[in-house]
Coordinates of C-alpha atoms and ligand atoms in Angstrom, one line a residue:
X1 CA 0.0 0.0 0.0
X2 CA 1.6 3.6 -0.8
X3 CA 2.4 6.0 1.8
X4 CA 2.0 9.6 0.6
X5 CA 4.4 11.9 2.3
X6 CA 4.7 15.8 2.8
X7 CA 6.5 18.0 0.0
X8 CA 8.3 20.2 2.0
X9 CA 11.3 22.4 0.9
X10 CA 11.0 20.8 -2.8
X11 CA 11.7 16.9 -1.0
X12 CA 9.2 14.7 -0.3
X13 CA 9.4 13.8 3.4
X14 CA 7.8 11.6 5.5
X15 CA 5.6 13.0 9.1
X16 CA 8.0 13.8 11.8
X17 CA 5.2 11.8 13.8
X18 CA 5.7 8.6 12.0
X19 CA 1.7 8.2 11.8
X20 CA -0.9 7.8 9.1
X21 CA -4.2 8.1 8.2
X22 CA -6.1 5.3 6.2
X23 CA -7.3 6.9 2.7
X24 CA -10.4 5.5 1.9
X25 CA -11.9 4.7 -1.7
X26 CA -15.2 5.7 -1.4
X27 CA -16.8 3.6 -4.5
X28 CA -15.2 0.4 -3.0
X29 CA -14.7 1.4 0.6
X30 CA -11.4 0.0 0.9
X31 CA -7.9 1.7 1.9
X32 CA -6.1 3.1 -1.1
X33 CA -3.3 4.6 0.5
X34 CA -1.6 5.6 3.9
X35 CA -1.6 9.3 4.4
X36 CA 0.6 11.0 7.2
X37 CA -0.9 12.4 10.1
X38 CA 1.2 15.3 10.4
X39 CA 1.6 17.7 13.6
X40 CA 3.1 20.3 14.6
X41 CA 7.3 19.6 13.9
X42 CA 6.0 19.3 10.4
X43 CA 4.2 22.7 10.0
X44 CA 7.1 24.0 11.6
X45 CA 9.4 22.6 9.1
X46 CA 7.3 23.7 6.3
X47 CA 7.2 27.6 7.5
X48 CA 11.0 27.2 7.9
X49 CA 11.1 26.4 4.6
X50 CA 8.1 28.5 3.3
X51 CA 9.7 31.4 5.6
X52 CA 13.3 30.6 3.7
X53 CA 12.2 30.8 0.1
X54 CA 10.2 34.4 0.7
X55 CA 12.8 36.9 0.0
X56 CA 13.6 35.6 -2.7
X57 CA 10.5 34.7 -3.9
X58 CA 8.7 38.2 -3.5
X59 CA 11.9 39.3 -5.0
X60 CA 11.5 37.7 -8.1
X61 CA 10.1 40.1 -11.3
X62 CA 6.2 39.2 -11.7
X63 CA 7.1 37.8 -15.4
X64 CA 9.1 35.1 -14.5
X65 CA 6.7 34.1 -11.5
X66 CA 4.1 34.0 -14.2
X67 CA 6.3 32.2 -16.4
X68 CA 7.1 29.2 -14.0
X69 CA 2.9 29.3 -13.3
X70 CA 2.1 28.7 -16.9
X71 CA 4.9 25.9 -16.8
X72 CA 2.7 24.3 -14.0
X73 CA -0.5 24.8 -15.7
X74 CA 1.2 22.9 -19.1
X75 CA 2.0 20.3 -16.9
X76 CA -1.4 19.9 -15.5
X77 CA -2.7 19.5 -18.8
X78 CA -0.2 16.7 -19.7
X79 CA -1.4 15.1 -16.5
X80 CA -5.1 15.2 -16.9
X81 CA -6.2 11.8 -17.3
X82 CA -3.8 10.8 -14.2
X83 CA -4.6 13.5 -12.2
X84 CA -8.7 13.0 -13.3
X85 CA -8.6 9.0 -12.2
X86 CA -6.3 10.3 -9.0
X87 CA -9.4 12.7 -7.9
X88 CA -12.0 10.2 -9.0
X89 CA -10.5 7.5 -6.8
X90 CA -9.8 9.6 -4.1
X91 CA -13.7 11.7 -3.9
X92 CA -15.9 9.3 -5.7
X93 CA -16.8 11.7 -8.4
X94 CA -17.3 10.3 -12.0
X95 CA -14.3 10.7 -13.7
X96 CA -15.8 12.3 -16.5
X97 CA -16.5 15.2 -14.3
X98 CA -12.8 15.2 -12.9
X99 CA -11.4 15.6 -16.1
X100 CA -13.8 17.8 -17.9
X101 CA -14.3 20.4 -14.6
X102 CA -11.9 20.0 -12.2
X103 CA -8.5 19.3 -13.6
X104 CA -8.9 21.5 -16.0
X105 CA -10.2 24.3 -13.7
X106 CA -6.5 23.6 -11.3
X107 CA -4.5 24.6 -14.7
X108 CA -6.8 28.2 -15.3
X109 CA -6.4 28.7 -11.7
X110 CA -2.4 29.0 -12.7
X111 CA -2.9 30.5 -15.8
X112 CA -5.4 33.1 -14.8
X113 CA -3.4 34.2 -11.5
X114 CA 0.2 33.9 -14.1
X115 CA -1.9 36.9 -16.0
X116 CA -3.0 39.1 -13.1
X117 CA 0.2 39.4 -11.7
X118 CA 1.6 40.5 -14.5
X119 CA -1.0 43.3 -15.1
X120 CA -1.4 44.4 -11.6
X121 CA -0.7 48.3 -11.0
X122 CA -0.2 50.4 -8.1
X123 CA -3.0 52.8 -7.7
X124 CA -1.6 56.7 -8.1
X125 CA -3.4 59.9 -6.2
X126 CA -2.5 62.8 -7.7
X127 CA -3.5 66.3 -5.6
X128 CA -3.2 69.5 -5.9
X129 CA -2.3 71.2 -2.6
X130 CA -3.6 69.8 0.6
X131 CA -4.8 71.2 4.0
X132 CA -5.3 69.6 7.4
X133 CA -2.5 69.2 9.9
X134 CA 0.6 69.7 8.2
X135 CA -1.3 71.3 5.3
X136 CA 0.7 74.0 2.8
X137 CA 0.7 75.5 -0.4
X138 CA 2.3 73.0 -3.2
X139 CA 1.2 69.5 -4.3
X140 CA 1.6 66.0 -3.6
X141 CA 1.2 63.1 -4.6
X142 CA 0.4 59.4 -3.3
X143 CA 0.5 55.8 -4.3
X144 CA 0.2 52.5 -3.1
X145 CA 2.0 49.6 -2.6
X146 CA 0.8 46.1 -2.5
X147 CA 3.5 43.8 -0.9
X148 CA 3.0 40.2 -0.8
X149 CA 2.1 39.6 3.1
X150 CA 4.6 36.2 4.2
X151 CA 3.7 33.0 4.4
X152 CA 0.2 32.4 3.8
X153 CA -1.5 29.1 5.4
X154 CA -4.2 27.3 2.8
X155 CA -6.7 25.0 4.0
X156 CA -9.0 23.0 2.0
X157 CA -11.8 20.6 2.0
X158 CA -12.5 17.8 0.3
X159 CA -15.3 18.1 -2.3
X160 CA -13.5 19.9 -5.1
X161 CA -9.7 18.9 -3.4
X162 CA -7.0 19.8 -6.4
X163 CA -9.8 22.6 -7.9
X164 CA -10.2 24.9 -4.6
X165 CA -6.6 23.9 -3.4
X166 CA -5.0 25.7 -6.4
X167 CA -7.6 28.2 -6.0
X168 CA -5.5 29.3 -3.2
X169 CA -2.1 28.9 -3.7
X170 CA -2.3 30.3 -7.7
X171 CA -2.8 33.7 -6.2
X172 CA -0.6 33.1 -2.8
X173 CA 2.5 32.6 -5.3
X174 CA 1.3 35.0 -8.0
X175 CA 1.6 37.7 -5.9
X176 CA 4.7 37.5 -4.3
X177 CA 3.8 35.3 -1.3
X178 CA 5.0 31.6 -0.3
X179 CA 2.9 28.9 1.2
X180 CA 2.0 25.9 3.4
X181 CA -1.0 23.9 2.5
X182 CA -2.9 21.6 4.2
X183 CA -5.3 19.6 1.6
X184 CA -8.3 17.8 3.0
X185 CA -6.8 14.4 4.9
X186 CA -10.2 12.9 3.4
X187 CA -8.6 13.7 -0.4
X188 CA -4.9 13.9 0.1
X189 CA -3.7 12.1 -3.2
X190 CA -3.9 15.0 -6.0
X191 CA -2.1 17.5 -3.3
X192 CA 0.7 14.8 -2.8
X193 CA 0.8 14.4 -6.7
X194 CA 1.3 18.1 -7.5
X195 CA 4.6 18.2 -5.5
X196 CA 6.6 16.4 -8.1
X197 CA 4.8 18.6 -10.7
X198 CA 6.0 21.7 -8.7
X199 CA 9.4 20.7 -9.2
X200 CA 9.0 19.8 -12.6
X201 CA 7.9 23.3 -13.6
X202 CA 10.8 25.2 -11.5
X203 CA 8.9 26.5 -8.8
X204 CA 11.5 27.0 -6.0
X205 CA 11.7 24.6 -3.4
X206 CA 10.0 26.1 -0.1
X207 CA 7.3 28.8 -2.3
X208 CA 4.9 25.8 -1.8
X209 CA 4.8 23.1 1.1
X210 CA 2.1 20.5 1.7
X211 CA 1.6 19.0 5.0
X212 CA -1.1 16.2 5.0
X213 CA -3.1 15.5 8.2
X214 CA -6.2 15.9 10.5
X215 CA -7.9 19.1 11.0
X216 CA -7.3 19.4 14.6
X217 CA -3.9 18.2 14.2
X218 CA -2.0 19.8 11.1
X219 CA -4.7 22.0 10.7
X220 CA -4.9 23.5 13.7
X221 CA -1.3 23.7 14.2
X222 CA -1.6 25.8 10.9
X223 CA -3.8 28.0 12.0
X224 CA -1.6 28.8 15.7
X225 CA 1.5 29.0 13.8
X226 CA 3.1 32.9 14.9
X227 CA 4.9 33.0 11.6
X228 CA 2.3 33.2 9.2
X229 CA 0.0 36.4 8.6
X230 CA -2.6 35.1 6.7
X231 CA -5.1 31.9 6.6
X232 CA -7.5 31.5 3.8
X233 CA -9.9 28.7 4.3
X234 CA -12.2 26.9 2.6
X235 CA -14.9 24.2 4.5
X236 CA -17.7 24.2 6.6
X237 CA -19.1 26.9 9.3
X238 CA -18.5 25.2 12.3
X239 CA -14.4 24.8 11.5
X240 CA -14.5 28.3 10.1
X241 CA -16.1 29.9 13.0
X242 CA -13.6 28.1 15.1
X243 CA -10.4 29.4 12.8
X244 CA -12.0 33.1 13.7
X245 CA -11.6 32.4 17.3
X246 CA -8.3 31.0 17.7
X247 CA -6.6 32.7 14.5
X248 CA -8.9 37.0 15.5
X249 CA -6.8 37.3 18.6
X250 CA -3.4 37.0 16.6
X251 CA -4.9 39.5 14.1
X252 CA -4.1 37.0 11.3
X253 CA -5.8 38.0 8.2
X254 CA -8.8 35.6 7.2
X255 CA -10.2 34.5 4.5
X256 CA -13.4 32.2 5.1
X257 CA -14.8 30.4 2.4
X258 CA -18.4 28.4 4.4
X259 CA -21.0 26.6 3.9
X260 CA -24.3 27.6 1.9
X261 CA -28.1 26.3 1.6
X262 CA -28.8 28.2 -1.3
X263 CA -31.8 29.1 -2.9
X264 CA -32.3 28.4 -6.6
X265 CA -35.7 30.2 -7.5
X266 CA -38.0 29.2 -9.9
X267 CA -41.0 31.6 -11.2
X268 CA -43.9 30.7 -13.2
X269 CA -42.7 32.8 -16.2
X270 CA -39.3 31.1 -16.5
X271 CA -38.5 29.0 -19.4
X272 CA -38.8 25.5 -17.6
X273 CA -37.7 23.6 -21.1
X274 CA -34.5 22.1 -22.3
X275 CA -31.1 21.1 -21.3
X276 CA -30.5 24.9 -20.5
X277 CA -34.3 25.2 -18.7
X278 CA -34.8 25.9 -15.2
X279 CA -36.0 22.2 -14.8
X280 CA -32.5 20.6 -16.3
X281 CA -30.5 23.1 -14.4
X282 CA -31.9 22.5 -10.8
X283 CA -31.4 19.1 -11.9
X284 CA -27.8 19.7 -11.9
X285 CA -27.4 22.2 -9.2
X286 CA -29.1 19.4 -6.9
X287 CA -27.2 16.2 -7.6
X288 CA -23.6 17.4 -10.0
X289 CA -20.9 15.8 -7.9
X290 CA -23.2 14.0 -5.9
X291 CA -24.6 17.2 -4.5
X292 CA -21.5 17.9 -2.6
X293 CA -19.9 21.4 -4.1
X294 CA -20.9 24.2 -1.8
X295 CA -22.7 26.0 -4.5
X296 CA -25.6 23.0 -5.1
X297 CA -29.1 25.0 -5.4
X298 CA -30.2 22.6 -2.2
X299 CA -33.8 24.9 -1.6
X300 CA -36.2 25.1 -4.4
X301 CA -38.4 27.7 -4.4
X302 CA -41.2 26.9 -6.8
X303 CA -44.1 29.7 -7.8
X304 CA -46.9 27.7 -7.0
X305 CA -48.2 27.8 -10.7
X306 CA -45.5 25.3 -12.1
X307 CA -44.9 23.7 -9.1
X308 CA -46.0 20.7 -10.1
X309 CA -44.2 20.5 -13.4
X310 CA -41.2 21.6 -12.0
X311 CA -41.6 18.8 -9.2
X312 CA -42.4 16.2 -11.8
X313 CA -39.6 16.8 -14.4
X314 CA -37.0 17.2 -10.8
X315 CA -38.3 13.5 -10.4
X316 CA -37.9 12.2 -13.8
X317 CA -34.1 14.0 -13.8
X318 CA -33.0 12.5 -10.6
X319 CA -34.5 8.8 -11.4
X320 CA -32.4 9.0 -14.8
X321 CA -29.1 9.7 -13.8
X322 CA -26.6 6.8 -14.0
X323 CA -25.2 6.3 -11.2
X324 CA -22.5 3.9 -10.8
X325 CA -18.7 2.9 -10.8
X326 CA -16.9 6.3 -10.3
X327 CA -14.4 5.4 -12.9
X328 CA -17.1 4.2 -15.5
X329 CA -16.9 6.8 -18.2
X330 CA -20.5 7.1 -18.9
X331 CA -21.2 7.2 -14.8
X332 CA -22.8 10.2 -14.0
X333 CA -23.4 10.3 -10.0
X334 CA -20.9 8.5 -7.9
X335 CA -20.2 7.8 -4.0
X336 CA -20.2 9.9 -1.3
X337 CA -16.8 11.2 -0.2
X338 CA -16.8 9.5 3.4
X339 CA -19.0 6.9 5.9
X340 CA -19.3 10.0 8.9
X341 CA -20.5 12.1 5.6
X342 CA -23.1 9.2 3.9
X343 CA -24.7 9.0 7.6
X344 CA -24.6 13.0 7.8
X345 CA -26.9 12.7 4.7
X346 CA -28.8 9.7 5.9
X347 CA -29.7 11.6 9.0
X348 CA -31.2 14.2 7.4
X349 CA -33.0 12.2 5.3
X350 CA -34.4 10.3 8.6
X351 CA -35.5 13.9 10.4
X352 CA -37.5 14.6 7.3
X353 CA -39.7 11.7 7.4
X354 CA -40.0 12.1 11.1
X355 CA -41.2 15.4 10.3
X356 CA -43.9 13.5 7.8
X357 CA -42.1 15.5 4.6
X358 CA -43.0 13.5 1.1
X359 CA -40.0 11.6 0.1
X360 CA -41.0 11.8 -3.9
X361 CA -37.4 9.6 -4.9
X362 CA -34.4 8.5 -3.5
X363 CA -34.0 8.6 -0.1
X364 CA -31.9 5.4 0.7
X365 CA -28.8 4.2 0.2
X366 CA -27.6 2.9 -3.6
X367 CA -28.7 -1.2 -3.2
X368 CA -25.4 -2.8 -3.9
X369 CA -26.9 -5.7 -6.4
X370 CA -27.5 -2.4 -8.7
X371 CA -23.9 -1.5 -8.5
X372 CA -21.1 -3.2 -10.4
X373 CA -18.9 -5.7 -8.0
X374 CA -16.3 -3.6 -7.5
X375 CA -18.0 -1.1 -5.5
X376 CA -20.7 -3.1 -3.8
X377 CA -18.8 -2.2 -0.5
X378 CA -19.1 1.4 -1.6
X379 CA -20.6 4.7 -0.6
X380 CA -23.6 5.6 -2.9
X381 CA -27.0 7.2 -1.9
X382 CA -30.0 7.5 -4.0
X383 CA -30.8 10.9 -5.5
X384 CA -33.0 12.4 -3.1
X385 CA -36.0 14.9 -3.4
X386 CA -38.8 15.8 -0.9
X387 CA -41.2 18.5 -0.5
X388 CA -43.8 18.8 2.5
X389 CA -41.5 20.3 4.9
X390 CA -41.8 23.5 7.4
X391 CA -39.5 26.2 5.8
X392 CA -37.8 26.5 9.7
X393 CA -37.2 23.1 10.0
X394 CA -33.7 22.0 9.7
X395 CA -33.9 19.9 6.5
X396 CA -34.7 23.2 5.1
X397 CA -32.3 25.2 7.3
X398 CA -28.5 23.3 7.8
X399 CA -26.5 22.1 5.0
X400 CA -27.1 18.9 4.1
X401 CA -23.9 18.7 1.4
X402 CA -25.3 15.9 -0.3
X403 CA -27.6 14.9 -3.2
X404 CA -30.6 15.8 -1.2
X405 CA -33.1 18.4 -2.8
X406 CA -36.3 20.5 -0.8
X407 CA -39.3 22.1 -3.1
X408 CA -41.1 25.1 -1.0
X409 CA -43.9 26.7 -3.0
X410 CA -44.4 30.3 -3.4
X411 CA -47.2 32.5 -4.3
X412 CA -45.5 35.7 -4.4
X413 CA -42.0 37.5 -5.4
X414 CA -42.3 38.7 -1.4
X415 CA -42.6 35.2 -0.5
X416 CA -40.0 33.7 -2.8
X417 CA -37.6 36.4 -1.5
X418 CA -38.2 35.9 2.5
X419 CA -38.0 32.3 2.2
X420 CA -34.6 32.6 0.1
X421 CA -33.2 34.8 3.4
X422 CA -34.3 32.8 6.1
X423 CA -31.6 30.8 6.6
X424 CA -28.2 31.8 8.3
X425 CA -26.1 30.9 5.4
X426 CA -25.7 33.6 1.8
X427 CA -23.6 31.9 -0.5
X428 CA -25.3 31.5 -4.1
X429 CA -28.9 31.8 -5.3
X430 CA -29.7 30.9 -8.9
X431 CA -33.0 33.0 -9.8
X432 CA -34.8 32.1 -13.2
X433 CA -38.2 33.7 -15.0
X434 CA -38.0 36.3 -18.2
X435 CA -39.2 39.1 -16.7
X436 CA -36.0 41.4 -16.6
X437 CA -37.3 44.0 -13.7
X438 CA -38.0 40.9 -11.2
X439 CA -34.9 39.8 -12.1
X440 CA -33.2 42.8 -11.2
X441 CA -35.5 43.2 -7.8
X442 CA -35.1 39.3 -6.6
X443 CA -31.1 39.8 -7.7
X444 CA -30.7 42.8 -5.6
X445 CA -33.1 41.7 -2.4
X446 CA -31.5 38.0 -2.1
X447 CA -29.0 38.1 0.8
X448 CA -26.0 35.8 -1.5
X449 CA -22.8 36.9 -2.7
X450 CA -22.9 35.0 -5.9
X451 CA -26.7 35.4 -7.9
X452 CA -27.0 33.5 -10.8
X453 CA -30.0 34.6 -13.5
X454 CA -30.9 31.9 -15.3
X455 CA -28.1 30.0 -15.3
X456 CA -26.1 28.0 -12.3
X457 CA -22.3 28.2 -11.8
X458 CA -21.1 30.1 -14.6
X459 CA -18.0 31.1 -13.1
X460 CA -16.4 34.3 -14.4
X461 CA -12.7 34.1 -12.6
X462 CA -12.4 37.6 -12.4
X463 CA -15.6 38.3 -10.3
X464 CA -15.3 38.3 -6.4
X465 CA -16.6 35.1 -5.1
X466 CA -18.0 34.7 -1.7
X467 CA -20.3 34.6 1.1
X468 CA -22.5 36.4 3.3
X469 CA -23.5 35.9 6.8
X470 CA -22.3 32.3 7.7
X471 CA -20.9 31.4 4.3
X472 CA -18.0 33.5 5.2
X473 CA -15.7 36.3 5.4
X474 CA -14.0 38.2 2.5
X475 CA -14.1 37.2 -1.5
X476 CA -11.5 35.4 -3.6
X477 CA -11.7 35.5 -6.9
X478 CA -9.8 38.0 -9.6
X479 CA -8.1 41.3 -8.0
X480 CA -10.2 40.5 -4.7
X481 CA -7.7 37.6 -4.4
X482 CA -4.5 39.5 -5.2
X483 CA -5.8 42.2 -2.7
X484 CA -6.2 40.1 0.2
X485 CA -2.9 38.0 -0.4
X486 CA -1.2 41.8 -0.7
X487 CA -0.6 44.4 2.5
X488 CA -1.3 47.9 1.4
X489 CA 0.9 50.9 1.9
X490 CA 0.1 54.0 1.4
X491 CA 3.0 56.7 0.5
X492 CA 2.7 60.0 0.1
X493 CA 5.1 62.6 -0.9
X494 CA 5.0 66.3 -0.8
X495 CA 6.5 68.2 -4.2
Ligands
NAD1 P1 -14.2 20.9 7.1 O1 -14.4 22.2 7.6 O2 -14.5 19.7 7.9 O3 -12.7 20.7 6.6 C1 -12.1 21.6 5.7 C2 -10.6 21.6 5.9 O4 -10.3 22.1 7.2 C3 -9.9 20.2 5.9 O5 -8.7 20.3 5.3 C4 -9.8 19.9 7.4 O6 -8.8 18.9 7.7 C5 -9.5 21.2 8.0 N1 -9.8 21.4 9.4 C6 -10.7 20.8 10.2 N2 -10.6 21.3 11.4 C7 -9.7 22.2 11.5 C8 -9.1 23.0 12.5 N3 -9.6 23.0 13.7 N4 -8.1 23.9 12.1 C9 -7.7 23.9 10.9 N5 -8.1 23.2 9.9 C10 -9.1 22.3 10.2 O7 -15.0 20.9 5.7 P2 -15.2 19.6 4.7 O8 -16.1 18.7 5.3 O9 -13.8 19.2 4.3 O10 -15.8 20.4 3.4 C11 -17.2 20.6 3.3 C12 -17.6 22.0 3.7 O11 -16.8 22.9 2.9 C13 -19.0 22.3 3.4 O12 -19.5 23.0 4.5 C14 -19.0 23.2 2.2 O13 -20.0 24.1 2.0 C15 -17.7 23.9 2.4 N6 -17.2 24.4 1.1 C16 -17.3 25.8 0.9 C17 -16.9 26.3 -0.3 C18 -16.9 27.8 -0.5 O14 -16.3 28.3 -1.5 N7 -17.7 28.6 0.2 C19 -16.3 25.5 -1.3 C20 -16.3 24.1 -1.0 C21 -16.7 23.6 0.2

């Protein structure tokens, strides 16, 4: 069985702690490798090493940072397929969507941080004479600086593991900073693979460390460390809220990236047809990746008028999706990523029948006899979608993270838009009908930092991405992301 080890300082070395953590396959539910359970002499070693490579690093001209990205993005794309079966094995996602979303997404990540940095500006303030203490006749004049901040800690979960891992460190390194990573110890195996690809492309040993282990234990140890300035984090509330706590009173800078039950809003004037309908998109916000990316439309709000159609063709969606053998190319919906996660779901499940809610589909586990051999001992779960449920309840209130889909009617655009805010979380809302001024009215009253019209996960790099209210703190995302891995200074000079 293969032992994955950390990529510290450009070598691959094994956990000071001499312990590992069994990586499960979640389509077969056996151990496919041994990952370290790092603690904290590794996370030291690694800001040694991330702390060593920074001058020269943040010394080096933006062009050639961007050059040795690009490299690393090339090399991604020669990887694909390898990388691709790597995530499949590893999440349980069908490899067609590993190699069509999220390897290819880890490469633009590269490429579209390789291009900001090299077209990033100071900003210039140009006056005319001032006043106020130390006022005078004359002029001067202002700019700021943007200096990458240190070390930067990056900490990610396991849903979308190589995708919102290079999410981070793309801009981290772009802009001048290094890094220590700590990948989700559910998904470890893409992070481990990207170390030899780091050296491969010339990226100095030390800009980029990985330390594989446990959240309280790496993780944590992460988060405490005194040498690094800045944390951004991606995963649930509960682990974000407690980063806040223990990370606020070292006035580390934050980035939170949370949960989100987000609405995805259906009125009786949207075009409900086709594969690019609101029907066939909630389809796919439900259940792509087995429900499990933070953005999944998991409340539909239906105006009461096509509720039923919208309810039917849901159904008809969900019972045709081909679920099966992760690494089956025409698979469409795979396992779940972990056991503790597949009974998170199934308890959710169980609270809305106690709660007499209409299970319409779904709502057990996959019987192994439908499932090739291979993964009878595997983590699947039926499609799920019920309706029938009080809006406070907390089906309808607490992320679920799994394929597991509520319908709420609606009579009115007040109604659609106080049910869409009633939970704690503002992540995403998808919003669909024709009418452009209800667009622009439900757009601007739903509390969500990312609104889709008529369309679901159309991601535009370059526009801030982010949550409100429990799905977080700060944006990443285009110059959002340069900004908050830069420290401002302003200068100004008198004439
Ligand atoms: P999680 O919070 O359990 O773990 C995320 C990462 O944090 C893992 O690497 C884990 O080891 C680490 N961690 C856990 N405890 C820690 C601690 N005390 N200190 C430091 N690190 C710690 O989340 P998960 O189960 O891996 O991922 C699912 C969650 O991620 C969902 O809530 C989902 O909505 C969220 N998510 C959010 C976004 C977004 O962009 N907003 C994207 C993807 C996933």
């Amino acid at each position: 069985m293969e032992s994955l080890s950390n990529f510290i300082g450009g070598q691959s070395v094994p956990p000071r702690t001499g312990a590992y953590l069994d990586n499960i396959e979640p389509a077969t539910g056996r151990t496919s490798s041994r990952v370290p359970d790092s603690g904290p002499d590794d996370i030291n070693n690694a800001v040694a090493a991330a702390r060593a490579a920074f001058a020269s690093w943040a010394g080096t001209a933006a062009a050639e940072r961007a050059r040795i990205m690009h490299r690393l993005a090339d090399l991604i794309e020669r990887d694909l397929d390898r990388l691709a079966r790597a995530e499949s094995i590893d999440t349980g996602k069908p490899i067609a969507l590993a190699r069509s979303v999220d390897i290819p997404r880890c490469a633009t990540n590269f490429r579209f941080f390789a291009a900001a940095c090299t077209q990033s500006a100071s900003e210039f303030h140009d006056a005319e004479g001032w006043g106020g203490v130390g006022g005078g006749a004359g002029g001067v004049f202002s700019y700021t600086l943007r200096r990458p901040r240190g070390v930067a800690g990056l900490i990610s979960p396991w849903n979308l593991p190589l995708y919102l891992l290079t999410w981070k460190i793309a801009p981290a390194i772009a802009s001048g900073n290094t890094c220590v990573c700590k990948p989700s110890e559910v998904t470890p195996m893409t992070a481990y693979l990207l170390g030899d690809l780091l050296n491969e492309a010339g990226v100095p040993a030390g800009v980029v460390n990985i330390v594989h282990g446990s959240g309280p234990g790496a993780g944590a140890s992460l988060v405490m460390h005194d040498d690094m300035p800045a944390i951004s984090f991606t995963g649930s509330t509960a682990v974000g809220k407690w980063i806040a706590e223990h990370a606020g009173p070292k006035f580390k800078r934050l980035s939170l990236e949370l949960g989100g039950k987000n609405p995805f809003i259906i009125f009786d004037d949207a075009e409900l047809n086709g594969e690019q309908g609101a029907i066939a998109t909630a389809a796919r916000a439900a259940f792509t990746n087995q429900g499990q990316i933070c953005l999944c439309g998991s409340r539909l709000l239906v105006q009461r008028g096509v509720f039923e159609r919208v309810l039917t063709g849901l159904i008809e969606r969900a019972k045709s999706l081909k679920i099966g053998d992760p690494l089956d190319e025409a698979t469409q919906f795979g396992a779940l990523t972990s056991a503790p996660h597949l009974d998170k779901v199934a308890s959710y499940i169980d609270k809305a029948r106690t709660m007499r809610g209409t299970i319409h589909c779904g709502g057990e586990r996959v019987d192994p006899a439908a499932l090739p051999e291979r993964c009878r001992g595997g983590l699947f779960h039926q499609p799920t979608v019920i309706s029938g449920l009080d809006p406070a309840c907390p089906v309808e209130q607490e992320e679920i993270f799994g394929p597991v889909v509520t319908l709420q009617p609606f009579d009115t655009d007040e109604q659609a838009i106080a049910l869409a805010n009633s939970t704690p979380y503002g992540l995403a809302a998808s919003i669909w009908t024709r009418d452009a001024s209800r667009l622009h009215r439900t757009a601007a009253a739903v509390n969500a930092g990312v609104v889709w019209a008529n369309c679901w996960m159309v991601r535009d790099l370059r526009t801030p991405f982010g949550g409100m209210k429990q799905s977080g703190v700060g944006r990443e995302g285009g110059q959002e992301a340069m900004r908050f891995f830069t420290e401002p200074k302003a200068i100004t000079i008198r004439i």
